[in-house]
Coordinates of C-alpha atoms in Angstrom, one line a residue:
X5 CA -13.2 -68.6 47.6
X6 CA -16.2 -66.8 49.1
X7 CA -19.7 -66.1 47.7
X8 CA -21.2 -62.6 48.4
X9 CA -24.7 -61.5 47.3
X10 CA -25.8 -57.9 46.9
X11 CA -28.8 -56.0 45.5
X12 CA -32.5 -55.5 46.0
X13 CA -33.3 -59.1 46.9
X14 CA -30.7 -59.2 49.7
X15 CA -31.7 -55.8 50.9
X16 CA -35.3 -56.9 51.4
X17 CA -35.0 -60.6 52.3
X18 CA -31.6 -61.0 53.9
X19 CA -32.8 -62.8 57.1
X20 CA -34.9 -65.4 55.2
X21 CA -32.1 -65.8 52.5
X22 CA -29.5 -66.4 55.2
X23 CA -31.5 -69.3 56.6
X24 CA -32.4 -70.7 53.2
X25 CA -29.0 -70.5 51.5
X26 CA -26.3 -71.0 54.2
X27 CA -23.6 -71.5 51.5
X28 CA -23.5 -67.7 50.9
X29 CA -20.8 -66.1 53.0
X30 CA -22.3 -62.6 53.3
X31 CA -25.3 -60.6 52.2
X32 CA -25.2 -56.9 51.3
X33 CA -28.0 -54.4 50.7
X34 CA -28.4 -51.7 48.1
X35 CA -26.4 -49.2 50.1
X36 CA -23.7 -51.5 51.5
X37 CA -20.9 -50.8 49.0
X38 CA -18.5 -49.4 51.7
X39 CA -19.1 -52.5 53.8
X40 CA -18.7 -54.8 50.8
X41 CA -15.5 -53.2 49.7
X42 CA -14.2 -53.3 53.3
X43 CA -15.0 -57.0 53.4
X44 CA -13.1 -57.5 50.2
X45 CA -10.2 -55.5 51.7
X46 CA -10.4 -52.8 49.0
X47 CA -9.8 -49.2 49.5
X48 CA -13.0 -47.1 49.3
X49 CA -13.6 -43.6 48.2
X50 CA -17.0 -41.9 48.0
X51 CA -16.4 -40.4 44.6
X52 CA -16.2 -42.4 41.4
X53 CA -12.7 -43.7 40.7
X54 CA -11.6 -44.4 37.1
X55 CA -13.9 -44.9 34.2
X56 CA -17.4 -46.2 34.6
X57 CA -18.0 -49.5 32.8
X58 CA -21.0 -49.0 30.4
X59 CA -23.5 -51.8 29.9
X60 CA -25.2 -49.8 27.1
X61 CA -23.7 -48.9 23.7
X62 CA -20.9 -46.4 24.1
X63 CA -22.8 -43.3 23.0
X64 CA -25.5 -43.3 25.7
X65 CA -25.7 -44.0 29.4
X66 CA -28.4 -44.2 32.0
X67 CA -27.4 -41.6 34.6
X68 CA -28.8 -42.1 38.1
X69 CA -29.2 -38.9 40.1
X70 CA -30.6 -40.2 43.3
X71 CA -31.4 -43.4 45.2
X72 CA -34.5 -44.4 47.0
X73 CA -38.0 -42.9 47.3
X74 CA -40.0 -41.0 49.9
X75 CA -43.4 -41.6 48.2
X76 CA -46.1 -43.9 49.7
X77 CA -47.7 -45.3 46.6
X78 CA -49.7 -48.3 47.8
X79 CA -48.5 -50.7 45.1
X80 CA -44.8 -50.0 45.2
X81 CA -42.1 -51.9 47.1
X82 CA -39.2 -49.7 46.0
X83 CA -39.0 -47.8 49.3
X84 CA -38.7 -51.1 51.1
X85 CA -35.7 -52.1 49.0
X86 CA -34.1 -48.8 48.2
X87 CA -34.9 -46.8 51.3
X88 CA -35.6 -43.1 51.6
X89 CA -34.7 -40.6 48.8
X90 CA -31.0 -39.6 48.7
X91 CA -29.9 -37.1 46.1
X92 CA -26.4 -37.2 44.7
X93 CA -24.8 -33.7 44.9
X94 CA -24.8 -31.6 41.7
X95 CA -21.0 -31.2 41.6
X96 CA -20.5 -34.9 41.8
X97 CA -23.0 -35.5 39.0
X98 CA -21.4 -32.9 36.8
X99 CA -18.0 -34.5 37.3
X100 CA -19.5 -37.9 36.5
X101 CA -21.1 -36.6 33.4
X102 CA -17.8 -35.1 32.3
X103 CA -16.1 -38.4 32.7
X104 CA -18.7 -40.1 30.6
X105 CA -18.5 -37.5 27.9
X106 CA -14.7 -38.1 27.7
X107 CA -15.5 -41.8 27.2
X108 CA -17.6 -40.9 24.2
X109 CA -21.1 -40.8 25.8
X110 CA -23.3 -38.3 23.9
X111 CA -26.7 -38.9 25.5
X112 CA -27.4 -38.9 29.3
X113 CA -30.7 -40.6 30.3
X114 CA -31.4 -39.2 33.7
X115 CA -33.1 -41.8 36.0
X116 CA -34.2 -42.1 39.6
X117 CA -37.0 -43.7 41.5
X118 CA -38.5 -40.2 41.7
X119 CA -36.6 -37.8 39.4
X120 CA -38.7 -34.7 40.3
X121 CA -37.9 -35.0 44.1
X122 CA -34.3 -34.3 43.4
X123 CA -32.6 -31.9 45.8
X124 CA -35.3 -31.7 48.5
X125 CA -33.2 -33.7 50.9
X126 CA -29.8 -32.0 50.5
X127 CA -30.8 -28.5 49.1
X128 CA -34.1 -28.2 50.9
X129 CA -35.8 -27.5 47.5
X130 CA -36.6 -29.3 44.3
X131 CA -33.4 -28.6 42.3
X132 CA -33.9 -30.6 39.1
X133 CA -33.8 -27.5 36.9
X134 CA -30.4 -26.4 38.2
X135 CA -29.0 -29.9 37.8
X136 CA -30.2 -30.3 34.2
X137 CA -28.9 -26.8 33.4
X138 CA -25.5 -27.6 34.8
X139 CA -25.4 -31.0 33.0
X140 CA -26.3 -29.3 29.7
X141 CA -23.1 -27.2 30.0
X142 CA -21.0 -30.4 30.0
X143 CA -18.9 -30.4 26.8
X144 CA -19.7 -33.4 24.6
X145 CA -23.2 -34.1 25.9
X146 CA -25.5 -33.6 23.0
X147 CA -28.8 -35.0 24.5
X148 CA -30.2 -35.1 28.0
X149 CA -33.4 -37.1 28.6
X150 CA -35.6 -37.2 31.6
X151 CA -37.1 -40.4 32.9
X152 CA -39.4 -41.3 35.8
X153 CA -40.9 -37.9 36.8
X154 CA -43.6 -38.0 39.5
X155 CA -46.7 -35.8 38.7
X156 CA -47.5 -34.6 42.2
X157 CA -45.2 -31.6 43.0
X158 CA -43.8 -31.5 39.5
X159 CA -41.0 -28.8 39.3
X160 CA -42.2 -26.6 36.5
X161 CA -38.8 -24.7 36.3
X162 CA -37.3 -27.7 34.6
X163 CA -39.6 -27.1 31.6
X164 CA -38.0 -23.7 31.1
X165 CA -34.5 -25.4 31.0
X166 CA -35.9 -27.9 28.5
X167 CA -37.3 -25.2 26.3
X168 CA -34.2 -23.0 26.4
X169 CA -31.4 -25.6 26.2
X170 CA -31.1 -27.2 22.8
X171 CA -29.4 -30.3 24.2
X172 CA -32.2 -31.1 26.6
X173 CA -34.6 -33.4 24.7
X174 CA -38.2 -32.3 24.4
X175 CA -39.1 -35.6 26.1
X176 CA -40.6 -36.6 29.5
X177 CA -41.2 -40.1 30.9
X178 CA -43.8 -39.6 33.6
X179 CA -45.6 -42.8 34.9
X180 CA -49.1 -41.8 35.7
X181 CA -50.4 -45.3 36.5
X182 CA -54.1 -44.6 35.9
X183 CA -56.6 -42.1 34.6
X184 CA -59.4 -42.8 37.1
X185 CA -59.5 -40.6 40.2
X186 CA -60.9 -43.5 42.2
X187 CA -58.0 -45.7 41.3
X188 CA -55.4 -42.9 41.8
X189 CA -56.8 -42.5 45.4
X190 CA -56.5 -46.2 46.1
X191 CA -53.0 -46.2 44.7
X192 CA -52.1 -43.2 47.0
X193 CA -50.7 -41.2 44.1
X194 CA -51.7 -37.8 45.6
X195 CA -53.3 -36.5 42.4
X196 CA -56.6 -36.7 40.6
X197 CA -57.6 -37.1 36.9
X198 CA -58.4 -33.4 36.7
X199 CA -55.0 -32.4 38.1
X200 CA -53.2 -34.8 35.9
X201 CA -54.9 -33.4 32.8
X202 CA -54.1 -29.8 33.9
X203 CA -50.4 -30.8 34.5
X204 CA -50.1 -32.4 31.0
X205 CA -51.8 -29.4 29.4
X206 CA -49.3 -27.1 31.1
X207 CA -46.3 -29.2 30.2
X208 CA -47.4 -29.2 26.5
X209 CA -48.1 -25.4 26.6
X210 CA -44.6 -24.7 28.1
X211 CA -42.7 -27.0 25.8
X212 CA -44.6 -27.2 22.4
X213 CA -44.0 -30.5 20.7
X214 CA -42.8 -32.3 23.7
X215 CA -43.2 -36.1 23.7
X216 CA -44.7 -37.5 26.8
X217 CA -44.3 -41.2 27.7
X218 CA -46.4 -42.8 30.5
X219 CA -47.1 -46.2 32.0
X220 CA -50.3 -47.5 33.4
X221 CA -51.4 -50.4 35.6
X222 CA -54.3 -52.5 34.6
X223 CA -56.4 -54.5 37.1
X224 CA -55.3 -52.8 40.4
X225 CA -57.4 -54.0 43.4
X226 CA -60.9 -52.7 43.3
X227 CA -60.7 -51.6 39.6
X228 CA -64.2 -51.8 38.2
X229 CA -65.3 -51.9 34.6
X230 CA -66.3 -48.2 35.1
X231 CA -62.8 -47.3 36.2
X232 CA -61.4 -49.1 33.2
X233 CA -63.8 -47.3 30.8
X234 CA -62.9 -44.0 32.5
X235 CA -59.2 -44.8 32.0
X236 CA -59.8 -45.5 28.3
X237 CA -61.7 -42.3 27.8
X238 CA -58.9 -40.4 29.5
X239 CA -56.2 -42.0 27.3
X240 CA -58.2 -41.0 24.2
X241 CA -58.3 -37.4 25.4
X242 CA -54.7 -37.2 26.5
X243 CA -53.2 -38.7 23.3
X244 CA -49.8 -39.6 24.9
X245 CA -46.9 -40.0 22.5
X246 CA -45.8 -43.2 24.1
X247 CA -47.5 -45.5 26.5
X248 CA -47.0 -48.9 28.2
X249 CA -49.5 -50.9 30.2
X250 CA -48.8 -53.6 32.8
X251 CA -51.0 -55.9 34.7
X252 CA -51.1 -55.5 38.5
X253 CA -49.4 -58.1 40.8
X254 CA -49.1 -58.0 44.6
X255 CA -45.9 -56.9 46.2
X256 CA -45.3 -58.2 49.8
X257 CA -45.5 -55.7 52.6
X258 CA -47.1 -52.9 50.5
X259 CA -50.4 -51.3 51.4
X260 CA -52.0 -52.7 48.3
X261 CA -51.0 -56.2 49.4
X262 CA -53.6 -55.8 52.2
X263 CA -56.3 -55.4 49.5
X264 CA -58.0 -58.3 47.8
X265 CA -56.5 -59.0 44.4
X266 CA -60.0 -59.1 43.1
X267 CA -59.6 -58.6 39.4
X268 CA -59.2 -61.9 37.6
X269 CA -56.0 -62.5 35.7
X270 CA -57.8 -62.8 32.4
X271 CA -59.6 -59.5 33.0
X272 CA -56.3 -57.8 33.8
X273 CA -54.8 -59.1 30.6
X274 CA -57.9 -58.1 28.6
X275 CA -57.9 -54.5 30.0
X276 CA -54.1 -54.1 29.4
X277 CA -54.7 -55.3 25.8
X278 CA -57.5 -52.8 25.3
X279 CA -55.3 -50.0 26.6
X280 CA -52.5 -50.9 24.2
X281 CA -54.9 -51.3 21.2
X282 CA -56.2 -47.9 21.9
X283 CA -52.7 -46.4 22.2
X284 CA -51.7 -48.3 19.0
X285 CA -54.2 -46.3 17.0
X286 CA -53.1 -43.0 18.6
X287 CA -49.4 -43.9 18.0
X288 CA -50.2 -44.7 14.3
X289 CA -51.9 -41.3 13.8
X290 CA -49.1 -39.4 15.5
X291 CA -46.4 -41.2 13.5
X292 CA -48.3 -40.7 10.2
X293 CA -48.2 -37.0 10.9
X294 CA -44.4 -37.2 10.8
X295 CA -44.3 -38.2 7.1
X296 CA -42.2 -35.8 5.1
X297 CA -40.7 -34.2 8.2
X298 CA -36.9 -34.1 8.8
X299 CA -35.5 -35.1 12.2
X300 CA -32.0 -35.3 13.8
X301 CA -31.5 -38.9 14.8
X302 CA -28.9 -40.8 16.8
X303 CA -27.7 -44.1 15.4
X304 CA -27.9 -46.9 18.0
X305 CA -27.0 -50.0 15.9
X306 CA -27.0 -51.7 12.5
X307 CA -28.9 -54.9 11.7
X308 CA -30.7 -56.6 8.9
X309 CA -29.7 -54.0 6.3
X310 CA -30.7 -51.0 8.3
X311 CA -29.2 -48.5 10.7
X312 CA -31.5 -48.3 13.8
X313 CA -31.7 -44.7 15.0
X314 CA -33.8 -42.6 17.3
X315 CA -35.1 -39.0 17.4
X316 CA -34.9 -36.8 20.5
X317 CA -38.5 -37.9 21.1
X318 CA -37.6 -41.5 21.6
X319 CA -35.8 -43.4 24.4
X320 CA -33.8 -46.5 23.6
X321 CA -35.6 -49.9 23.8
X322 CA -39.1 -48.7 24.6
X323 CA -39.9 -46.1 22.0
X324 CA -40.0 -45.6 18.2
X325 CA -37.1 -46.6 16.0
X326 CA -36.1 -44.9 12.8
X327 CA -34.9 -47.4 10.1
X328 CA -32.4 -46.1 7.6
X329 CA -31.1 -48.3 4.7
X330 CA -27.4 -49.2 5.1
X331 CA -27.1 -49.6 1.3
X332 CA -25.7 -46.3 -0.2
X333 CA -25.2 -44.8 3.3
X334 CA -22.3 -44.8 5.6
X335 CA -23.0 -44.1 9.3
X336 CA -21.2 -45.2 12.4
X337 CA -22.8 -46.3 15.7
X338 CA -23.2 -43.1 17.8
X339 CA -23.4 -40.8 14.8
X340 CA -26.0 -38.1 14.4
X341 CA -27.8 -37.7 11.0
X342 CA -30.6 -35.7 9.5
X343 CA -33.3 -38.0 8.2
X344 CA -36.5 -37.3 6.3
X345 CA -39.4 -39.7 7.2
X346 CA -40.7 -41.7 4.3
X347 CA -42.8 -44.4 6.0
X348 CA -44.5 -44.6 9.3
X349 CA -46.4 -47.3 11.2
X350 CA -47.5 -47.8 14.8
X351 CA -44.0 -48.4 16.2
X352 CA -41.4 -47.6 13.6
X353 CA -40.4 -44.9 11.2
X354 CA -38.4 -45.3 8.0
X355 CA -36.3 -42.5 6.6
X356 CA -33.7 -41.3 4.1
X357 CA -30.6 -39.3 4.9
X358 CA -30.8 -35.7 3.7

């Protein structure tokens, strides 16, 4: 028997790991599948063979459209582990989506390290709009959701597809990281507060009612109380539908790792908490506005006397859930239903089938 290790850790630290764990027979990086399969004496084909094994419930799947990232964000180690951006060709992705639909997948959650860079390497232009349009034609795919868009160079054409195609969710996950221009500059994000606000305004204008999720970093090196206050004021103005905040931590070999990690841990935690408390109030107000409205929802699971479902404005695990009583209702996991919202709090909605 032999022991092989693959993934991000071995991609980045193989030399050190080889010395420290000599019991491992071979180390493989994130793009070493051909070498791994050859080592295992397996036949290798570049296209997907057979059915993909899902680690999610059977009705939705995370759908990677590219690997790697060409961005130079100062805090991020992804390019060190995943390498440069490599887009998967549209035809291959359409075939993969069709295979998933035949397995019963109804929702594709498009993911990449940088979703909006898609196509620049192989088509010499940003081609996310064409990809999404082609995927929306796949029979059996009811929802397509976009995750991890980059704000700089955002391909506006994809918004036209979102508005025109009923099975493309009015939802966008776009990590913005901070609202202070000074911090965005130190993070090497290639955008300013003013340009961020203009982008979000344009997105909302082009796709009325769109839900925008973002994530922010609290306590990045050099963040002052003024930067934090600027961030809070920006959040209050932007009124994001969904928001998550994380405290900064050093990543080896990144540009930010050369900076002093000068914001104390307790200050980072306090600032992250203040961000989430502010967003909590915004989320409560936005959810209260949904009372009495009817939404199409997708049932993810059943537990504690309720079906747990989501609207098109919510991604699994990180966004709102819609709770529907199981008593008197019969739904299957993966079913769609029309639900009227009867209760709403900061994180969850409750509803009745109509």
